[in-house]
Every structure is written in C-alpha cells, then in structure tokens.
C-alpha cells in the first residue's frame, strides 16, 4: 500500500477512522431524535472558534472544541424557552455562529487558505498534535456513549416513559448535546465544517433504511461511515480533491444504491 | 388495606383559574380505579398530579406513603399513555429491544445478557412472543399496546397508571386489551388507575370510579355508582349497552 507510506496519510486515516465511528454513533441518535440540523448549527459555531484562534494566535482546533461545546449548552438553554419548536434554537445558534465566524474572518483577512481547509477538510492538514487530540477526545466520546447508550436508546424512543422509570433525562440530554458538539469540532479537521453534518446524517439514513433492529441500524451506520471515509480519503489522495467532498459524495452514492436496491426488491 | 395513593385537599390550575378544587381520594392495594369524565375535565391533569409531574397549588399527594415531591422509588410504578396513537412507527427497534428497556437492571451501562429470558416470558404472557424480532413499526396498534404493557410488566410495578391506553386501537383489539389487563392484574397482583373514555368496558371491571367534572372529583365504589352520578358529571345520561 503506497498510499500508507506517507506519514500524513497514516494520520489522515487514523483520524478519519475515529471520526467515522463517533460521527455515525452520535449521528444515529441525532437522526432518530429528529435533530439532524444540530450538526450544521454546531459546525458553523466551531468555525468561529477556528477563526478566533487564527486571529488571536491560539490553537484553532481547541477554539473549535470550546466554541462548539459552549454552543451546545446555549442550544439546551434556548430549548427550554422554545419547548415545542426545537428547530428555533438550532437556527438561532447556526446563524449566530456563521455571523461571528464571518466577522472574525474578515477581521483577519490574511488566513484564507487555512480557513479553506477548515471549511472543506484536508488530508495534509492533520498534524501529529491534531491526531492526538482527535484520538484522545474520540476515546472519551466513545466511552461516554457506551456509558449512556441504553438509557439514551430508551429516551430516544420514549422520553416520557424513560423519565418515569427514573432515567435522569435532563442530565443525559445535556451530556449528549455536549458529546455531539465535541464530535462535530473533532471532525472539521478532516471533513470540514460545511460537510461534517452529512457524515453524521447520511450513514444513519442508510442504517434506518435497512436495519432490522436498533443494533443492526447502528452497525450499518458505522460500516457506511467507515467505508465512506476510507474510500473518500483514497479518492482525495489520488485526484487531489478536498476529502470532505469525496467522503460525503461516497456516502451519498451508498445511500442512493441502497434506496435503488430496496426499490428493486419491493 | 394499605393505601398506595392518597390525594388530600388538592387544588390545581394552569392559569389563575383552578381546574381541580379540593380533590380527596385514596387508592388501596388491589384497587382498579377508573377515572372518567367529559372531555377537558382535567382527567389527565389529575393523573399527572398523582405522578408528581404537575405540582398542586395546595394539598398533598402521597405515593406509597411518601410525599410525591420526595418520592423516587419509581421501580414500583408503571405508566402507560396513549402510545399506540403517538409512537414513531419508523423507529428501527425490535419488540424485544423495546421490552428490555423496561428493566432497570438492563439500563445499566453493561451486562444484562441473562435478562433476555425474562423478556421472552413477559412477551409470551401478553401473547407477543412470536413477534419479538419484528420491528415495532410492523405491528398493529393493538399489538403495539400489548408490547408496551409487556415493557411495563417486566419492571414488576405494584401500581400502574394508564391514560386512555386504547386510543387509536380498533374495537376488537380494545376488548382483548381489557381482558389481557384483567389476567395480568391477577397474575401480578396489580393496583390499576386508568383514565378511560370507554365507560361500559371500564365500569365492568373497576372497583372504584372517580368522576371528574366541574373542578370536582367524586369517588364511588362501583356498585354504588348510579345513573344520576354519571348524569351529574357528563350532563347527560349514559346507558349500559346490556
């Protein structure tokens, strides 16, 4: 495998595989909770964290993580005011995030090329420091998801019943939103802010189409995300394209093939 | 008899106008209480107060002798709402996966592989053992409601609250559901509190009837309930089909 003889590609694959796993696990819950837009809202805010880091001279990736987590808390805060209109809180945070990012980017002017890599992802951009951050936070997210998995499943299907069974739904909601925020921020290095949401939503969409149980749905979602990331990274390397685009287009192709196959069977 | 649920001088309203005033009643172990009344008579509100989801302006609610605000032994309580009508039918989970969530032991992060046997037993009990690997969305409304009953029973509750559990279910499945509930009440020695719009079916079974109307709640032992009592609550007479 020539492609793996490059250190930057090794890092891109390691980071990409971790991102595929956490994005698809979190994404399946997000889609079933009817919150597909949350990835977009959080990624736009994390872009403002990147821009702030570049402007003020701190690690942009860290800026993304912090801003995204703060945005998650803000979404939960707003949700209490718009109980029956969950999408309002997402729209507000998304517009606020992109507004802030625009101001910070125009203040800085000189860093257009770097911003480009955060918008569409980059395989050469994953530094060793980025990789360690992605792996460390990724493992934290995975362990946390194992910890809340069953209760989150119960809540996602039937929040009222979960509450009456003594599940602390309020705390788990907030914790899950923070995990989502961290996942989004971690993913922007490889997939880019504009496309991270699709890596969460499309594999879950495939899983829901063909899964014959919740476990199967989750497994299919993870496999689709892994295949998309690996094929997308290879295509990105060969044709010198932004990986965000190749990864997402691969997953869209898988979805289309699955839908056609399903239709053919019926 | 042991008092399981006790409401004392409870008054509650959503705005400045009370919808329930000076409500007093008790549910004892083994009771089958029907909560009946016209639409908008605060039947569901009464149930939410009993479950501590709404806090009354004044008065006290005690569940298993404990003030509802401090009560946290929810394993002894089951709640079934109008699920069949409201569930997300596209949810990709099997009948068995959903029933498992009713066990507190299973909700721990890991372990619980041995609990599948218990799920099987309860599903057999409600007659749904043969569909345990089917997706919940593939079942009819009546079948789904049996699955939700199984999820409730698997947690071994002592009292179950039901809010119009047969909404969205056809007449035959509704009759079967009531019969199934009769059987399970005996097997599990349950105490039942149920809001129901099906007066005839519920009056055949309930031991006590709480008539909710005009902000008041009047509780009668079922044999003492007269047509006049019903007419007072509903504003018109209700005749038994038989």
mmCIF file of C-alpha atoms in Angstrom, chain A residues 28-29 31-34 146-158 160-167 207-209 211-217, chain B residues 51 53 74-75 77 79 81 83 87-88 90-94 97-98 101-102 104-113 116 133-136 138 148 151:
data_model
loop_
_atom_site.group_PDB
_atom_site.id
_atom_site.type_symbol
_atom_site.label_atom_id
_atom_site.label_comp_id
_atom_site.label_asym_id
_atom_site.label_seq_id
_atom_site.Cartn_x
_atom_site.Cartn_y
_atom_site.Cartn_z
ATOM 1 C CA UNK A 28 -27.862 7.662 14.501
ATOM 2 C CA UNK A 29 -29.225 9.063 17.753
ATOM 3 C CA UNK A 31 -31.452 11.472 13.306
ATOM 4 C CA UNK A 32 -33.839 9.417 15.463
ATOM 5 C CA UNK A 33 -34.246 12.354 17.834
ATOM 6 C CA UNK A 34 -35.261 14.485 14.827
ATOM 7 C CA UNK A 146 -21.077 3.233 25.982
ATOM 8 C CA UNK A 147 -21.937 4.580 29.422
ATOM 9 C CA UNK A 148 -25.220 6.281 28.395
ATOM 10 C CA UNK A 149 -26.086 4.082 25.384
ATOM 11 C CA UNK A 150 -29.029 2.098 26.794
ATOM 12 C CA UNK A 151 -30.635 4.978 28.629
ATOM 13 C CA UNK A 152 -30.226 7.182 25.553
ATOM 14 C CA UNK A 153 -31.864 4.485 23.427
ATOM 15 C CA UNK A 154 -34.807 4.357 25.857
ATOM 16 C CA UNK A 155 -35.131 8.161 25.893
ATOM 17 C CA UNK A 156 -34.860 8.424 22.130
ATOM 18 C CA UNK A 157 -37.735 6.017 21.660
ATOM 19 C CA UNK A 158 -39.906 7.241 24.516
ATOM 20 C CA UNK A 160 -41.745 10.219 28.941
ATOM 21 C CA UNK A 161 -41.545 6.545 29.834
ATOM 22 C CA UNK A 162 -37.796 6.858 30.433
ATOM 23 C CA UNK A 163 -38.429 9.748 32.798
ATOM 24 C CA UNK A 164 -40.981 7.751 34.786
ATOM 25 C CA UNK A 165 -38.519 4.857 35.006
ATOM 26 C CA UNK A 166 -36.146 7.114 36.894
ATOM 27 C CA UNK A 167 -33.795 7.945 33.988
ATOM 28 C CA UNK A 207 -28.967 2.289 8.652
ATOM 29 C CA UNK A 208 -32.612 3.264 9.175
ATOM 30 C CA UNK A 209 -33.477 2.154 5.639
ATOM 31 C CA UNK A 211 -31.666 -2.105 9.731
ATOM 32 C CA UNK A 212 -33.869 -4.880 11.122
ATOM 33 C CA UNK A 213 -33.158 -3.902 14.743
ATOM 34 C CA UNK A 214 -31.620 -0.984 16.586
ATOM 35 C CA UNK A 215 -28.340 -2.857 16.950
ATOM 36 C CA UNK A 216 -28.252 -3.605 13.200
ATOM 37 C CA UNK A 217 -29.136 0.003 12.351
ATOM 38 C CA UNK B 51 -47.476 11.126 39.303
ATOM 39 C CA UNK B 53 -45.415 15.745 37.060
ATOM 40 C CA UNK B 74 -40.156 4.661 40.515
ATOM 41 C CA UNK B 75 -39.471 0.954 40.037
ATOM 42 C CA UNK B 77 -44.714 2.488 39.464
ATOM 43 C CA UNK B 79 -47.093 4.392 33.381
ATOM 44 C CA UNK B 81 -50.087 6.532 27.910
ATOM 45 C CA UNK B 83 -48.690 5.231 22.944
ATOM 46 C CA UNK B 87 -45.367 6.355 18.663
ATOM 47 C CA UNK B 88 -42.835 6.973 15.887
ATOM 48 C CA UNK B 90 -40.450 4.343 11.707
ATOM 49 C CA UNK B 91 -38.252 3.752 14.760
ATOM 50 C CA UNK B 92 -35.798 0.965 13.918
ATOM 51 C CA UNK B 93 -36.049 -1.163 17.067
ATOM 52 C CA UNK B 94 -37.381 -4.677 17.602
ATOM 53 C CA UNK B 97 -35.238 -4.351 22.278
ATOM 54 C CA UNK B 98 -38.108 -2.144 23.404
ATOM 55 C CA UNK B 101 -35.833 -1.016 28.360
ATOM 56 C CA UNK B 102 -38.498 -1.710 30.981
ATOM 57 C CA UNK B 104 -33.887 -1.135 35.458
ATOM 58 C CA UNK B 105 -31.112 -3.748 35.576
ATOM 59 C CA UNK B 106 -30.806 -3.553 31.791
ATOM 60 C CA UNK B 107 -30.493 0.237 31.801
ATOM 61 C CA UNK B 108 -27.087 -0.046 33.483
ATOM 62 C CA UNK B 109 -24.242 0.621 31.035
ATOM 63 C CA UNK B 110 -23.128 -3.018 30.620
ATOM 64 C CA UNK B 111 -24.184 -6.585 31.397
ATOM 65 C CA UNK B 112 -27.714 -7.941 31.487
ATOM 66 C CA UNK B 113 -27.295 -10.680 28.874
ATOM 67 C CA UNK B 116 -33.448 -11.848 27.554
ATOM 68 C CA UNK B 133 -37.747 -9.971 16.447
ATOM 69 C CA UNK B 134 -40.115 -7.817 14.401
ATOM 70 C CA UNK B 135 -39.674 -4.062 14.147
ATOM 71 C CA UNK B 136 -42.116 -2.173 16.365
ATOM 72 C CA UNK B 138 -44.537 -3.557 11.666
ATOM 73 C CA UNK B 148 -45.896 -1.548 25.842
ATOM 74 C CA UNK B 151 -42.453 -3.333 28.875
#
